[in-house]
Coordinates of C-alpha atoms and ligand atoms in Angstrom, one line a residue:
M207 CA 0.0 0.0 0.0
K208 CA 1.2 3.5 -0.9
R209 CA 2.2 5.7 2.1
W210 CA -0.1 8.7 2.6
N211 CA 2.5 10.8 4.4
G212 CA 5.9 9.6 3.2
W213 CA 7.6 8.0 0.2
G214 CA 6.7 4.7 -1.4
D215 CA 5.0 1.6 -0.2
T216 CA 4.4 0.7 3.4
E217 CA 6.1 -2.7 3.2
T218 CA 9.5 -1.2 2.4
Y219 CA 11.5 0.2 5.3
M220 CA 15.2 1.0 5.4
T221 CA 17.1 0.8 8.6
L222 CA 20.1 3.0 9.6
S223 CA 23.3 1.2 10.4
P224 CA 25.4 2.3 13.5
G225 CA 27.9 3.9 11.0
A226 CA 25.1 5.9 9.3
K227 CA 23.7 7.1 12.6
E228 CA 27.2 8.1 13.8
L229 CA 27.7 10.2 10.6
L230 CA 24.4 12.0 11.0
V231 CA 25.0 12.8 14.7
Q232 CA 28.5 14.1 13.9
K233 CA 27.3 16.2 11.0
T234 CA 24.0 17.6 12.3
G235 CA 23.6 16.5 16.0
E236 CA 21.4 14.0 17.7
G237 CA 18.1 13.5 15.8
T238 CA 15.0 15.1 17.3
P239 CA 12.0 12.9 16.3
Q240 CA 8.5 14.4 16.6
K241 CA 5.1 12.7 16.8
D242 CA 3.3 12.5 13.5
S243 CA -0.5 13.1 13.1
D244 CA -2.5 10.0 12.3
M245 CA -4.6 9.7 9.2
E246 CA -7.9 9.6 11.1
S247 CA -7.3 13.0 12.8
V248 CA -6.2 14.6 9.5
L249 CA -9.3 13.2 7.7
A250 CA -11.5 14.8 10.4
K251 CA -10.1 18.2 9.4
V252 CA -10.9 17.9 5.6
P253 CA -13.5 20.7 5.1
V254 CA -16.9 20.3 3.3
S255 CA -16.4 20.2 -0.5
K256 CA -17.4 23.3 -2.4
L257 CA -18.3 21.1 -5.5
P258 CA -21.8 19.9 -6.4
E259 CA -22.2 16.2 -7.0
H260 CA -20.8 15.0 -10.3
S261 CA -20.7 11.4 -11.6
I262 CA -16.9 11.4 -12.4
I263 CA -15.8 13.4 -9.3
S264 CA -15.4 11.8 -5.9
R265 CA -15.7 14.2 -2.9
D266 CA -14.8 11.8 -0.1
A267 CA -12.3 13.0 2.5
Q268 CA -9.8 10.2 1.9
S269 CA -9.4 10.8 -1.9
R270 CA -9.1 14.5 -1.2
L271 CA -6.4 14.0 1.4
L272 CA -4.5 11.5 -0.8
H273 CA -4.3 14.1 -3.6
A274 CA -3.7 17.2 -1.5
R275 CA 0.1 17.2 -1.4
G276 CA 3.1 15.8 -3.3
Q277 CA 6.6 15.1 -2.1
S278 CA 8.3 18.5 -1.4
M279 CA 9.7 19.2 2.0
P280 CA 6.8 21.6 2.8
D281 CA 4.4 18.8 1.7
W282 CA 6.1 16.4 4.1
I283 CA 5.9 18.9 7.0
A284 CA 2.2 19.5 6.3
L285 CA 1.3 15.8 6.0
R286 CA 3.4 14.6 9.0
S287 CA 2.1 17.5 11.3
G288 CA -1.5 17.3 9.9
Q289 CA -1.4 21.0 9.3
I290 CA -2.7 21.0 5.7
S291 CA -4.0 24.4 4.6
S292 CA -5.9 23.4 1.5
F293 CA -7.5 20.3 -0.1
P294 CA -9.0 19.7 -3.5
D295 CA -12.8 19.8 -3.3
G296 CA -13.0 16.6 -5.4
V297 CA -10.9 14.1 -7.4
A298 CA -11.9 13.1 -10.9
S299 CA -10.5 9.9 -12.4
P300 CA -11.7 9.8 -16.0
T301 CA -11.4 6.5 -17.9
D302 CA -11.2 7.9 -21.4
R303 CA -10.7 11.1 -23.4
E304 CA -14.4 11.9 -23.5
Q305 CA -14.7 11.8 -19.7
L306 CA -11.5 13.9 -19.4
Q307 CA -13.1 16.5 -21.7
Q308 CA -16.3 16.4 -19.7
V309 CA -14.3 17.2 -16.5
L310 CA -12.5 20.0 -18.3
D311 CA -15.8 21.5 -19.6
F312 CA -17.3 21.3 -16.2
A313 CA -14.4 23.1 -14.6
H314 CA -14.4 25.7 -17.3
K315 CA -18.1 26.4 -17.0
S316 CA -18.1 26.4 -13.2
E317 CA -14.8 28.4 -13.1
S318 CA -13.4 25.7 -10.8
I319 CA -9.6 25.3 -10.6
L320 CA -8.3 22.1 -12.3
I321 CA -5.1 20.5 -11.3
P322 CA -3.8 17.6 -13.6
Y323 CA -2.3 14.9 -11.4
G324 CA 0.0 12.1 -12.7
G325 CA 1.7 10.3 -9.9
G326 CA 1.9 13.2 -7.4
T327 CA 5.7 12.9 -7.0
S328 CA 6.3 16.6 -7.6
V329 CA 9.0 17.9 -5.2
L330 CA 8.0 21.6 -5.8
G331 CA 4.4 21.9 -4.8
H332 CA 3.1 21.4 -8.4
I333 CA -0.1 19.6 -7.5
N334 CA -1.0 21.5 -4.3
P335 CA -4.3 23.4 -4.4
R336 CA -3.9 27.1 -3.4
E337 CA -6.2 28.5 -0.8
T338 CA -9.1 30.0 -2.8
D339 CA -12.8 30.5 -2.7
R340 CA -13.2 28.7 -6.0
P341 CA -13.8 25.0 -6.0
V342 CA -10.7 22.9 -6.8
I343 CA -10.8 19.7 -8.9
T344 CA -7.8 17.4 -9.0
L345 CA -7.8 15.5 -12.3
S346 CA -6.0 12.2 -11.7
L347 CA -4.8 10.4 -14.8
N348 CA -4.4 7.1 -13.0
R349 CA -7.0 5.3 -15.0
L350 CA -5.7 6.6 -18.3
N351 CA -2.8 4.1 -18.4
K352 CA -3.1 2.0 -21.6
M353 CA -0.6 1.5 -24.4
L354 CA -2.5 2.6 -27.5
D355 CA -0.1 1.8 -30.3
I356 CA 3.3 0.5 -31.0
N357 CA 5.0 1.3 -34.3
E358 CA 7.9 -1.0 -34.5
R359 CA 9.1 0.1 -37.9
S360 CA 9.4 3.7 -36.7
R361 CA 10.3 2.8 -33.1
L362 CA 7.5 4.8 -31.6
A363 CA 4.9 3.9 -28.9
T364 CA 1.8 5.8 -27.9
F365 CA 0.5 5.7 -24.4
Q366 CA -2.3 7.3 -22.4
A367 CA -0.5 9.9 -20.3
G368 CA -1.3 8.5 -16.8
V369 CA 0.7 5.4 -17.2
L370 CA 3.3 5.0 -14.4
G371 CA 6.9 4.1 -15.1
P372 CA 6.8 0.3 -14.2
E373 CA 3.6 -0.3 -16.2
L374 CA 5.0 1.5 -19.2
E375 CA 8.3 -0.4 -19.2
D376 CA 6.5 -3.6 -18.6
K377 CA 4.3 -3.2 -21.6
L378 CA 7.2 -2.2 -23.8
H379 CA 9.4 -5.0 -22.5
K380 CA 6.7 -7.6 -23.5
A381 CA 7.0 -6.3 -27.0
G382 CA 10.9 -6.3 -26.9
Y383 CA 11.4 -2.6 -26.4
R384 CA 12.2 0.0 -23.7
L385 CA 11.7 3.7 -23.2
G386 CA 14.7 4.0 -20.9
H387 CA 13.4 6.9 -18.8
F388 CA 14.2 6.1 -15.2
P389 CA 13.9 9.0 -12.8
Q390 CA 14.4 7.9 -9.2
S391 CA 10.7 8.4 -8.7
F392 CA 10.1 5.8 -11.5
E393 CA 7.8 3.6 -9.4
Y394 CA 5.2 6.3 -8.9
S395 CA 5.6 9.0 -11.5
S396 CA 3.7 9.1 -14.8
L397 CA 4.5 9.7 -18.5
G398 CA 2.4 12.9 -18.5
G399 CA 4.1 14.1 -15.3
W400 CA 7.5 13.5 -16.9
I401 CA 6.6 15.6 -19.9
A402 CA 4.8 18.3 -18.0
T403 CA 7.9 18.8 -15.7
K404 CA 10.7 18.0 -18.3
S405 CA 12.1 15.2 -16.2
S406 CA 15.4 13.4 -16.7
G407 CA 16.1 9.8 -15.9
Q408 CA 19.2 8.1 -14.5
Q409 CA 20.2 6.8 -17.9
S410 CA 19.8 10.1 -19.7
F411 CA 23.3 9.9 -21.2
G412 CA 22.2 6.9 -23.2
Y413 CA 18.5 7.4 -23.8
G414 CA 18.2 11.2 -23.6
R415 CA 15.9 13.2 -21.3
I416 CA 12.1 13.2 -21.7
D417 CA 12.4 16.2 -24.0
D418 CA 14.3 14.0 -26.4
L419 CA 11.9 11.1 -26.1
F420 CA 8.6 13.0 -26.5
C421 CA 7.4 13.0 -30.1
G422 CA 3.8 14.2 -30.0
G423 CA 0.4 13.7 -28.4
N424 CA -2.9 15.3 -27.5
L425 CA -3.3 18.3 -25.1
H426 CA -6.9 19.1 -24.0
T427 CA -6.9 22.9 -23.3
P428 CA -9.8 25.1 -22.2
Q429 CA -9.6 26.6 -25.8
G430 CA -9.9 23.2 -27.5
E431 CA -7.7 20.2 -28.3
L432 CA -4.1 20.8 -29.5
H433 CA -2.9 17.8 -31.5
L434 CA 0.9 17.5 -31.8
P435 CA 1.6 15.3 -34.8
V436 CA 4.7 13.0 -34.9
H437 CA 7.4 14.0 -37.4
P438 CA 11.0 12.8 -37.3
S439 CA 11.9 16.4 -37.5
S440 CA 10.4 19.6 -38.8
A441 CA 11.3 23.2 -39.9
A442 CA 7.7 24.2 -39.9
G443 CA 8.1 27.1 -37.5
P444 CA 8.6 26.9 -33.8
D445 CA 8.0 23.4 -32.3
L446 CA 4.8 23.4 -30.3
K447 CA 5.9 20.3 -28.4
Q448 CA 8.2 22.7 -26.6
I449 CA 5.3 24.6 -25.0
V450 CA 3.9 21.4 -23.7
L451 CA 7.2 20.2 -22.3
G452 CA 7.5 21.8 -18.9
S453 CA 3.9 23.3 -19.0
E454 CA 3.2 22.0 -15.5
G455 CA -0.6 21.6 -16.1
R456 CA -0.9 25.3 -16.8
I457 CA -2.2 25.2 -20.4
G458 CA -4.0 21.9 -20.6
I459 CA -4.1 18.2 -19.9
L460 CA -2.0 15.8 -21.9
S461 CA -4.2 12.7 -22.5
E462 CA -1.8 10.8 -24.8
A463 CA 1.8 10.9 -25.7
T464 CA 3.9 9.2 -28.4
V465 CA 7.5 8.5 -27.4
K466 CA 10.6 7.1 -29.0
I467 CA 11.5 3.5 -28.0
S468 CA 14.6 1.4 -28.3
P469 CA 15.0 -2.4 -28.6
F470 CA 15.3 -3.9 -25.2
P471 CA 19.0 -4.2 -24.5
E472 CA 20.8 -7.5 -24.9
V473 CA 23.1 -6.5 -22.1
E474 CA 23.1 -3.9 -19.3
Q475 CA 25.9 -3.6 -16.8
F476 CA 26.7 -1.1 -14.1
Y477 CA 30.2 -0.5 -12.8
G478 CA 31.4 1.3 -9.7
M479 CA 34.8 2.9 -9.4
F480 CA 36.7 5.4 -7.3
L481 CA 38.7 8.4 -8.6
P482 CA 41.4 9.7 -6.3
H483 CA 40.1 13.2 -5.8
W484 CA 37.5 15.7 -7.1
E485 CA 39.8 17.4 -9.6
A486 CA 40.6 14.1 -11.4
A487 CA 37.0 12.9 -11.1
Q488 CA 35.5 16.1 -12.6
R489 CA 37.9 16.1 -15.4
A490 CA 37.2 12.4 -16.1
V491 CA 33.4 12.8 -16.5
Q492 CA 33.9 16.0 -18.6
Y493 CA 36.1 13.9 -20.9
L494 CA 33.6 11.1 -21.1
A495 CA 30.7 13.6 -21.8
Q496 CA 32.6 15.7 -24.4
N497 CA 33.8 12.7 -26.3
Q498 CA 30.4 11.1 -26.3
F499 CA 31.3 7.6 -25.3
P500 CA 28.5 5.1 -25.8
I501 CA 27.6 4.9 -22.0
S502 CA 24.0 4.9 -20.8
M503 CA 24.7 6.4 -17.3
I504 CA 27.3 8.5 -15.6
R505 CA 26.9 9.6 -12.0
L506 CA 29.8 11.1 -10.0
S507 CA 29.6 11.7 -6.3
N508 CA 31.9 14.2 -4.6
A509 CA 34.0 13.1 -1.7
E510 CA 31.4 14.1 0.9
E511 CA 28.6 12.3 -0.9
T512 CA 30.9 9.3 -1.4
R513 CA 31.5 9.0 2.4
S514 CA 27.8 9.7 3.1
Q515 CA 26.5 7.2 0.5
L516 CA 28.8 4.5 1.8
A517 CA 27.6 5.1 5.4
L518 CA 23.9 5.4 4.5
G519 CA 24.2 2.2 2.4
G520 CA 24.4 0.4 5.8
H521 CA 27.3 -2.0 5.2
D522 CA 29.7 -0.8 7.9
R523 CA 32.1 -3.8 7.6
L524 CA 32.2 -3.6 3.8
N525 CA 33.0 0.1 4.0
Q526 CA 36.0 -0.7 6.2
Y527 CA 37.2 -3.1 3.6
I528 CA 36.8 -0.6 0.8
K529 CA 38.7 2.0 2.8
R530 CA 41.6 -0.4 3.3
Y531 CA 41.6 -1.4 -0.3
L532 CA 41.7 2.2 -1.5
K533 CA 44.6 3.0 0.8
M534 CA 46.4 0.0 -0.6
R535 CA 45.8 1.4 -4.1
G536 CA 47.3 4.8 -3.0
I537 CA 44.0 6.6 -2.6
N538 CA 43.1 8.5 0.5
P539 CA 39.5 7.3 1.3
E540 CA 38.6 10.8 2.6
D541 CA 39.2 12.3 -0.9
A542 CA 37.8 9.4 -3.0
C543 CA 35.0 10.2 -5.4
M544 CA 32.6 7.4 -6.4
L545 CA 31.8 7.1 -10.1
M546 CA 28.9 4.9 -11.4
L547 CA 28.8 4.0 -15.1
G548 CA 26.1 2.2 -17.1
F549 CA 26.8 0.2 -20.3
T550 CA 23.7 -0.7 -22.3
G551 CA 23.0 -2.3 -25.7
S552 CA 24.1 -5.2 -27.8
K553 CA 26.9 -7.4 -26.5
S554 CA 29.3 -6.0 -29.1
R555 CA 28.4 -2.4 -28.3
V556 CA 28.8 -2.9 -24.5
K557 CA 32.1 -4.8 -25.1
Y558 CA 33.4 -2.0 -27.3
A559 CA 32.3 0.8 -24.9
K560 CA 34.0 -0.9 -21.9
S561 CA 37.2 -1.5 -23.9
E562 CA 37.3 2.2 -24.8
V563 CA 36.3 3.7 -21.5
M564 CA 38.0 1.6 -18.8
P565 CA 41.6 2.0 -20.0
I566 CA 41.1 5.8 -20.3
L567 CA 39.7 6.1 -16.7
K568 CA 42.5 4.0 -15.3
G569 CA 45.4 5.3 -17.4
K570 CA 44.5 9.0 -17.6
F571 CA 42.6 9.6 -14.4
N572 CA 43.9 6.9 -12.0
A573 CA 40.5 5.3 -11.4
V574 CA 40.3 2.2 -9.2
N575 CA 37.7 -0.1 -10.7
M576 CA 35.5 -1.9 -8.2
H577 CA 33.9 -3.8 -11.1
R578 CA 30.3 -4.9 -11.1
F579 CA 29.9 -5.7 -7.4
M580 CA 29.4 -2.0 -6.6
G581 CA 27.5 -1.4 -9.9
N582 CA 25.1 -4.4 -9.1
A583 CA 24.6 -3.0 -5.6
W584 CA 23.6 0.4 -7.0
A585 CA 21.3 -1.2 -9.6
K586 CA 19.5 -3.3 -7.0
T587 CA 18.7 -0.3 -4.9
R588 CA 18.4 2.4 -7.6
F589 CA 14.8 3.2 -6.7
K590 CA 15.1 2.4 -3.0
A591 CA 17.2 5.4 -1.8
P592 CA 14.2 7.7 -1.4
Y593 CA 12.8 5.3 1.2
L594 CA 15.5 6.6 3.5
R595 CA 13.6 9.8 3.8
N596 CA 11.0 7.9 5.9
T597 CA 13.6 6.4 8.1
L598 CA 15.4 9.7 8.6
W599 CA 12.2 11.6 9.4
D600 CA 11.3 9.0 12.0
Q601 CA 14.8 9.5 13.6
G602 CA 14.3 13.3 13.6
Y603 CA 16.0 14.4 10.4
A604 CA 14.7 16.1 7.3
I605 CA 16.4 15.3 4.0
D606 CA 15.8 17.3 0.8
T607 CA 17.5 17.7 -2.5
L608 CA 17.9 20.5 -5.1
E609 CA 19.4 20.6 -8.5
T610 CA 20.7 22.9 -11.2
A611 CA 22.8 22.7 -14.4
V612 CA 25.9 24.8 -15.2
T613 CA 28.5 25.0 -17.9
W614 CA 31.7 23.0 -17.2
D615 CA 33.7 26.1 -16.2
K616 CA 31.3 26.7 -13.3
V617 CA 30.7 23.2 -12.0
T618 CA 33.1 23.1 -9.0
Q619 CA 32.6 26.7 -7.8
T620 CA 28.8 26.3 -8.0
M621 CA 28.9 23.0 -6.1
Q622 CA 31.0 24.5 -3.3
A623 CA 28.9 27.7 -3.2
V624 CA 25.6 25.8 -3.0
E625 CA 26.9 23.4 -0.4
D626 CA 28.3 26.2 1.7
S627 CA 25.0 28.2 1.5
L628 CA 23.3 25.1 3.0
R629 CA 26.0 24.0 5.4
Y630 CA 26.2 27.3 7.2
G631 CA 22.6 28.4 6.4
L632 CA 21.3 27.7 10.0
E633 CA 24.4 28.6 11.9
D634 CA 22.8 31.6 13.6
R635 CA 20.1 29.2 14.9
G636 CA 22.7 26.8 16.3
E637 CA 21.8 24.1 13.8
K638 CA 24.3 22.2 11.5
V639 CA 23.4 21.1 8.0
H640 CA 25.0 18.2 6.2
A641 CA 25.3 18.8 2.5
F642 CA 26.8 16.7 -0.3
S643 CA 26.5 16.6 -4.1
H644 CA 26.8 14.5 -7.3
L645 CA 26.9 15.3 -11.0
S646 CA 24.5 13.5 -13.3
H647 CA 22.9 14.2 -16.7
F648 CA 25.9 15.2 -18.9
Y649 CA 26.2 17.3 -22.0
T650 CA 29.2 18.5 -24.0
T651 CA 28.6 22.0 -22.5
G652 CA 28.1 21.1 -18.9
C653 CA 26.1 18.9 -16.5
S654 CA 23.5 18.9 -13.8
L655 CA 24.6 19.3 -10.2
Y656 CA 22.4 17.6 -7.6
T657 CA 22.8 18.5 -3.9
T658 CA 21.3 16.6 -0.9
Y659 CA 21.0 18.3 2.4
C660 CA 20.0 17.0 5.8
F661 CA 19.0 19.0 8.9
R662 CA 17.2 18.3 12.2
I663 CA 13.4 18.7 12.3
A664 CA 12.3 21.1 15.0
S665 CA 9.8 20.7 17.8
S666 CA 7.2 22.7 15.8
P667 CA 6.2 22.3 12.2
E668 CA 6.5 26.1 11.7
E669 CA 10.1 26.1 12.8
T670 CA 10.9 23.0 10.6
Y671 CA 9.3 24.9 7.7
S672 CA 11.2 28.1 8.5
R673 CA 14.5 26.1 8.6
W674 CA 13.8 24.6 5.2
Q675 CA 12.7 27.9 3.7
R676 CA 15.9 29.6 4.9
L677 CA 18.0 26.9 3.3
K678 CA 16.0 26.7 0.1
D679 CA 16.2 30.4 -0.4
A680 CA 19.9 30.6 0.3
A681 CA 20.7 27.8 -2.1
S682 CA 18.3 29.2 -4.8
R683 CA 19.9 32.6 -4.6
T684 CA 23.3 31.0 -4.8
I685 CA 22.3 29.1 -7.9
I686 CA 21.2 32.3 -9.5
E687 CA 24.4 34.1 -8.6
Q688 CA 26.4 31.3 -10.2
Q689 CA 24.3 31.6 -13.3
G690 CA 22.9 28.1 -13.0
T691 CA 19.3 27.2 -14.0
I692 CA 16.8 27.2 -11.1
S693 CA 16.0 23.6 -12.2
H694 CA 17.6 21.0 -14.4
H695 CA 14.8 18.5 -14.0
H696 CA 12.5 19.0 -11.1
G697 CA 10.7 21.9 -12.8
V698 CA 9.3 25.1 -11.3
G699 CA 6.0 24.4 -9.5
A700 CA 5.3 26.8 -6.6
D701 CA 8.7 26.6 -4.9
H702 CA 10.8 27.8 -7.7
R703 CA 8.3 30.2 -9.2
D704 CA 9.7 33.4 -7.6
Y705 CA 13.2 32.7 -8.7
L706 CA 12.3 32.1 -12.3
A707 CA 12.4 35.8 -13.5
A708 CA 16.2 35.9 -12.9
E709 CA 16.6 33.3 -15.6
K710 CA 13.8 34.1 -18.0
T711 CA 13.8 37.9 -17.7
E712 CA 10.6 39.9 -17.2
L713 CA 9.9 39.7 -21.0
G714 CA 10.3 35.9 -20.8
I715 CA 7.9 35.7 -17.8
S716 CA 5.3 37.8 -19.5
T717 CA 5.6 35.6 -22.6
L718 CA 4.8 32.5 -20.5
Q719 CA 1.9 34.4 -18.8
S720 CA 0.5 35.3 -22.2
L721 CA 0.7 31.7 -23.3
C722 CA -1.2 30.6 -20.2
R723 CA -3.9 33.2 -20.8
H724 CA -4.1 32.3 -24.5
F725 CA -5.0 28.6 -23.7
D726 CA -6.8 29.3 -20.5
P727 CA -8.4 32.7 -20.5
R728 CA -10.4 32.0 -17.3
G729 CA -7.4 31.0 -15.3
I730 CA -8.7 27.5 -14.3
M731 CA -5.5 25.5 -15.1
N732 CA -3.3 24.9 -12.0
P733 CA -2.9 28.6 -11.2
G734 CA 0.1 29.8 -9.2
K735 CA 2.5 27.2 -10.6
L736 CA 5.3 28.0 -13.0
V737 CA 4.2 31.7 -13.3
E738 CA 1.7 33.8 -11.4
Ligands
FAD865 C1 11.9 10.4 -4.5 C2 11.8 11.2 -5.8 C3 12.8 11.1 -6.7 C4 12.7 11.9 -7.9 N1 13.6 11.7 -8.9 C5 13.6 12.4 -10.0 C6 14.5 12.2 -11.1 O1 15.4 11.3 -11.0 N2 14.4 12.9 -12.2 C7 13.4 13.8 -12.3 O2 13.3 14.5 -13.4 N3 12.5 14.1 -11.3 C8 12.5 13.4 -10.2 N4 11.6 13.6 -9.2 C9 10.6 14.6 -9.4 C10 9.3 14.0 -10.0 O3 9.2 12.7 -9.8 C11 9.2 14.4 -11.4 O4 8.9 15.8 -11.5 C12 8.0 13.7 -12.2 O5 8.2 14.0 -13.6 C13 6.7 14.0 -11.8 O6 5.8 13.1 -12.4 P1 4.3 12.8 -11.8 O7 3.6 11.9 -12.7 O8 4.5 12.4 -10.4 O9 3.7 14.3 -11.8 P2 2.8 15.0 -10.7 O10 3.6 15.2 -9.5 O11 1.5 14.4 -10.6 O12 2.6 16.4 -11.5 C14 3.7 17.3 -11.8 C15 3.2 18.4 -12.6 O13 2.9 17.9 -13.9 C16 1.5 18.2 -14.2 N5 1.0 17.0 -14.9 C17 1.0 15.8 -14.5 N6 0.4 15.0 -15.5 C18 0.0 15.8 -16.4 C19 -0.7 15.6 -17.7 N7 -1.1 14.4 -18.1 N8 -1.0 16.7 -18.4 C20 -0.7 17.9 -18.0 N9 0.0 18.2 -16.9 C21 0.3 17.1 -16.1 C22 0.8 18.5 -12.9 O14 -0.3 19.3 -13.0 C23 2.0 19.1 -12.1 O15 2.1 20.5 -12.4 C24 11.7 12.8 -8.0 C25 10.7 13.0 -7.0 C26 10.8 12.2 -5.9 C27 9.7 12.3 -4.8

């Protein structure tokens, strides 16, 4: 069963090893667990719905609670404390395009707010209703999850947009194909959500990000249906797919999407290795990215993340062995940076890629290859790491992530500046923050930088929120100062909205606002997200 106030299913629980506990205490202090609200008491607070009865819209308190918040830190604080300021007035789950259109027409006529909802894994408040006098309908796409067509000759597949990651890959696998889009939220996020937030999967180096995979579809807007035909490429003016990608439910509801598919790989192998220090490690991944080696995944942890990941992985004895081994190979374990690589494709392609990449990493950058044992361990738990959020919260720690992308010349300075803004962000409150980073999603021009930070939850939800807000603001301002993007793949939602103008300029923001008004003159589509 899916957790209502945390991440993932209730059957999966990660434990903290003594080594992990020790690290957290050393970095942030003894955890300060707080009592969570139970579901019954939160359900009792759900207000009376403002919506009249409608055959496709359910107004029961439980559905409304389960669609009230996503996975951002403010969402967690609200759900765990039971202090939830707004709920949808009803949840619609259409089963076909006609029903979807009926809900849209109803919302338009009644000037209700309409929030498209894929998997609800947004980490930026995308699907949260605002406090408003207007009725709010959350439109869940969970029943629109079919594969509609597979065009093997052109390597295209068309799905209803509510399909979740595992169902989508399962259907493609049965036909011998793969999409290859694996965000860490894969288990619970949807195709429509990926497109609407411009997401990027762990193997983006091989398969591309969702922008590269999305080829066309159908968007139901309050002004009518926008059909995006599939062409291999086109010079027929600006590409309208680009206004759907990242549109965050502001201009319409994507009911169907056609995506590029690849043959299911004959071989897929992940390798873990250590680079002796950050300087060598950063140069190594830049080299791999700029020379476009046929690798499906590159993920480089800095030294702080390497130590933290090893500790949080929970294998204290194995970690001691790794440290001894690195020392023997002339690497100081305190400086070591962990690199994960994925090789995917036909047997011959994988063999060729490894024979090209491994000698370069060893010869040019002094990498120590831990072979597939570390890669296999990573692959086994690739979607499990977010479950640690539940464990840490229960032990009194909040953990959150943020991300940007910068050009190669700015990677190291931005990483240090963002980490420092977090690490010292609560110093005047006597609180320590643990921050560490990795690089993922690589381009010839630069890469994305992903920072995780952990701080203690406070005795009141207001203070926990205030700690988070202080940190988020400090890091977001730093990203802007460093000329990074406010988001490489999480999107904008509510939490990045006020930082967007620094990147888009006032003219850019008014262009986006005009676009929203054009498709949605009555302002019913997910207002307050992306742009005001
Ligand atoms: C633990 C965890 C790990 C994550 N890892 C990654 C990662 O590796 N890479 C990454 O890119 N992101 C990641 N995310 C962020 C999140 O999963 C992505 O933003 C994802 O794309 C959201 O998909 P969803 O279906 O859950 O969308 P939702 O959260 O339901 O919605 C997000 C936005 O999209 C809109 N939307 C959804 N469906 C439609 C539709 N059919 N038509 C129009 N608008 C729609 C909504 O209105 C909303 O504005 C992670 C989140 C969590 C909690």
